[in-house]
Structures are given as structure tokens and as C-alpha cells.
Amino acid sequence: MTETVKKTKEKHLMERDMVSRSNVLIESKSSTSLFERKLLNIAIAKAFVEDGELIARVSTKDVKNYLHISGNSIYSRLKEVSKETLGHVVSIEDDEKENFIMFNVVNKCEYRDGVFTTRFTKEMKPHIYNLKKDYTRMSLDVLCSFKSLFTTRIYEILRTHYYRFDREGTEVLSVPRPPKNPYSIPELKFTLNVVDANASKAVKRLVEQGKFEEALEEIKDPPFEDWRNFRRKVLEVAKKELEESEYSEICFDYEPVKSGKGGKVNGIRFFVKKNPNCKHHSDIHKMQAPAEELTEEVAPNVLAAKKPEVNEKLILKVADMFGSEPVTIQDIRMLLQISDNRTDVIQKAVNMAREQSYINNLIGWLRKCIEEKWYETESFATFKGRTIEESQITLDLYQEYLDERRQFV
């Protein structure tokens, strides 16, 4: 195999991996380094259940490939970041009800024979594994491409709103979504890891209570205390990196919100746009490598032990059925598995899906359609009987419900 082909296959392997996290976890307050956050994202993408425990095993070769590390320093870096990760605490608040939940991210980190193993806490499992709703999937190659922790955090937060481009039919998204108030500067500093939410017991307690301005006052000499420094070294750095990124699907502008006689900046509203410089999309239908080249590299699906085996040559054929609809190799393999590699059956299910006024979980709907053979009987639950206006009201109410849930577990 030539070096060029090898690198191409490695790139496609990286593009395939996705990181799924609940939106409340994405918006939670914590404190991590950039290296730790990237390593956690790799672990989340690789996580699987073993004896009821959620774990991830990643070879040092994969870590180096994802993080673009060369040399033999990986051992010492993994050892150091393990100490950080074991002390990593997540805080999720519900400001209105004055409720909160705090938990550690991992129970154990282990490095043995070239493999780094992460064991997640049981509290993390519902936020990163087998998620069904109110979550965001992001490409691992995108998350590993950023050079700034602030860029990573702003990307993660703004990326949770990406679905709104199609839902609202707009080219610019306002975040937070009106009529919600803009992000306050103190809250944003804790959310972006500009300051440590666990800096002291007093700070931790105030952050738990949602008293971010008071918590910020407890920190001696906080970084970027002056608005001009915060704007120049945090917001502008992230803005520039996302705009110039070939990986990020989004970029943003922002608007300072002022109040009082002196016009002090006390809030931020973001305006999210699709990034015209994005070239390395992770959508399966944009991959150029023949399906047979991917066969030996594709990670085993949870259904792989069952018969029949997936015909890998059909993956791109099925991908073409979805057009611009985002779909992963894992999704397509599952549809081929349950349909006995019958692309005609998958096409019937996709055609039926296009006739529906609204489907919340397309892949889940297609799976049920194929398993229960809806395409033969046309007997299934739909939104028929409602007008478009009535359906839109329903969706708007549901979106309001999701927006409220994002603030707490």
C-alpha cells in the first residue's frame, strides 16, 4: 500500500468518528486543558459498554494520529492528563429551580502495553452514550483540529444550534435564541473555561448556585478581567480560528450587550453562520474512497456478530439515497444489516420517509419501517390529519421544551 493511500484511509477513518454529548453536558461548567478535552472526545467517540461499565480503549498510535503528536513524549503527557481527568468535575445547574448536579467524569485511567483506557462514571453514561434526544453529534476530526481551548468551547456551544439552519430556514442564527437573554460575561467565562469553576470551595458553591458574578469576584486576578482583553484574546481568537478553519462547519460574529450609564459590556449575543471555508466535511456521501477500501478499517458495529454480514460495497449506494441528509457509516451498516442487504427495501423506506410531514429521528424511523415492513402495509403512526400550521405550532412548542431542558438534567 502506498503512503498516499495509507494517509487517505487514515483520514477517512478519522472523519468517520463522531462525538455525541447531551446539550446540558456541552453547556456545563467545568475546567479542562485543551489536551484533556481532546483526549476525552476521542474516548467518548470510542466508548462501549463492557460488563455494564462504559469504557474506551485507545492506542497511542490513534492518539498521536488524532492529536498530530510526534516523538516519544506521549507516555508522560498521558500520565499528566490522567491526573487532570480524575479531578474533572462537571456542574449542571437549573437556575430557576436552584437545582444542580455535580459529578466526576471518569473513575479510572490506565495505560498498559500501548493502550490508554478510560473508565467513565455511571453519571456520565446518559450524557455520552446511546443518546436519543436533546444531544449534539460532532465530528472528532473537527474537535481535534482546534488550537485554542476557547475556540473548542465556543464551537461546541454554538454547534448545538446547527439544526436550526434547516428548521428556521435562515442563514444566520442568534444565540442564545431570543427571547432568551444574552450570555452574561461572568457565566460565559466559566462556560468557556476562561476561569476555573472549581478554583475554590467558595467559587464552586457560587457556580453551583448560578451566582457567576459573585463567583468571579472570589477569584484573585482572574485572566482577561478587562473586557478589551477578553474580547481580543478569547472571542477574537476563536472567531478568527473558526473563520479560517477548513474543518469547522460554522463561524460566528458577536454583539456586545451594554447596560447602565457608563455603557459597560455585561453580555454577549452570538450570530452563527455556515463557514464558507469548510472543506473537510465528514458526511459519508462526500467520501471519495471506494467502499472496498474502507472495509478493513471500519470499526465493528454492535450488530456485526449477527447474520447476515453487511455488504460493504453497498454503503455508498445507500448513502446516495440520502442526498444532503447527514448520515454515518454506522447508520448505513445498521440499515443494510436489518434489511438483509436489500437496497430496494431501504429505498422504499427512504421514499416513505420523504412523504412524512415531520420525523424527529430519521434513522430510528427507517429502522422501524424496515423491521415492521411499513412499506408493505403503510400502517404506522404519522402526523397526518394536521395542517402544516398546526404541525409547526407543535414543533415550536417542542423546541421551547428542549430549550428549557438544556439548562438542567
Tab-separated table of C-alpha atoms in Angstrom, residues 92-101 208-209 407-408:
chain	number	residue	atom	x	y	z
A	92	ILE	CA	-25.000	21.304	35.663
A	93	GLU	CA	-27.413	23.898	37.032
A	94	ASP	CA	-31.094	24.764	36.817
A	95	ASP	CA	-31.079	28.441	37.739
A	96	GLU	CA	-34.848	28.854	38.013
A	97	LYS	CA	-35.378	25.956	40.425
A	98	GLU	CA	-31.993	26.416	42.120
A	99	ASN	CA	-31.141	22.779	41.478
A	100	PHE	CA	-27.780	21.392	40.462
A	101	ILE	CA	-25.927	18.134	39.907
A	208	GLU	CA	-23.433	25.629	41.681
A	209	GLN	CA	-25.921	28.314	42.704
A	407	GLN	CA	-30.484	24.162	31.409
A	408	PHE	CA	-30.732	21.118	33.639
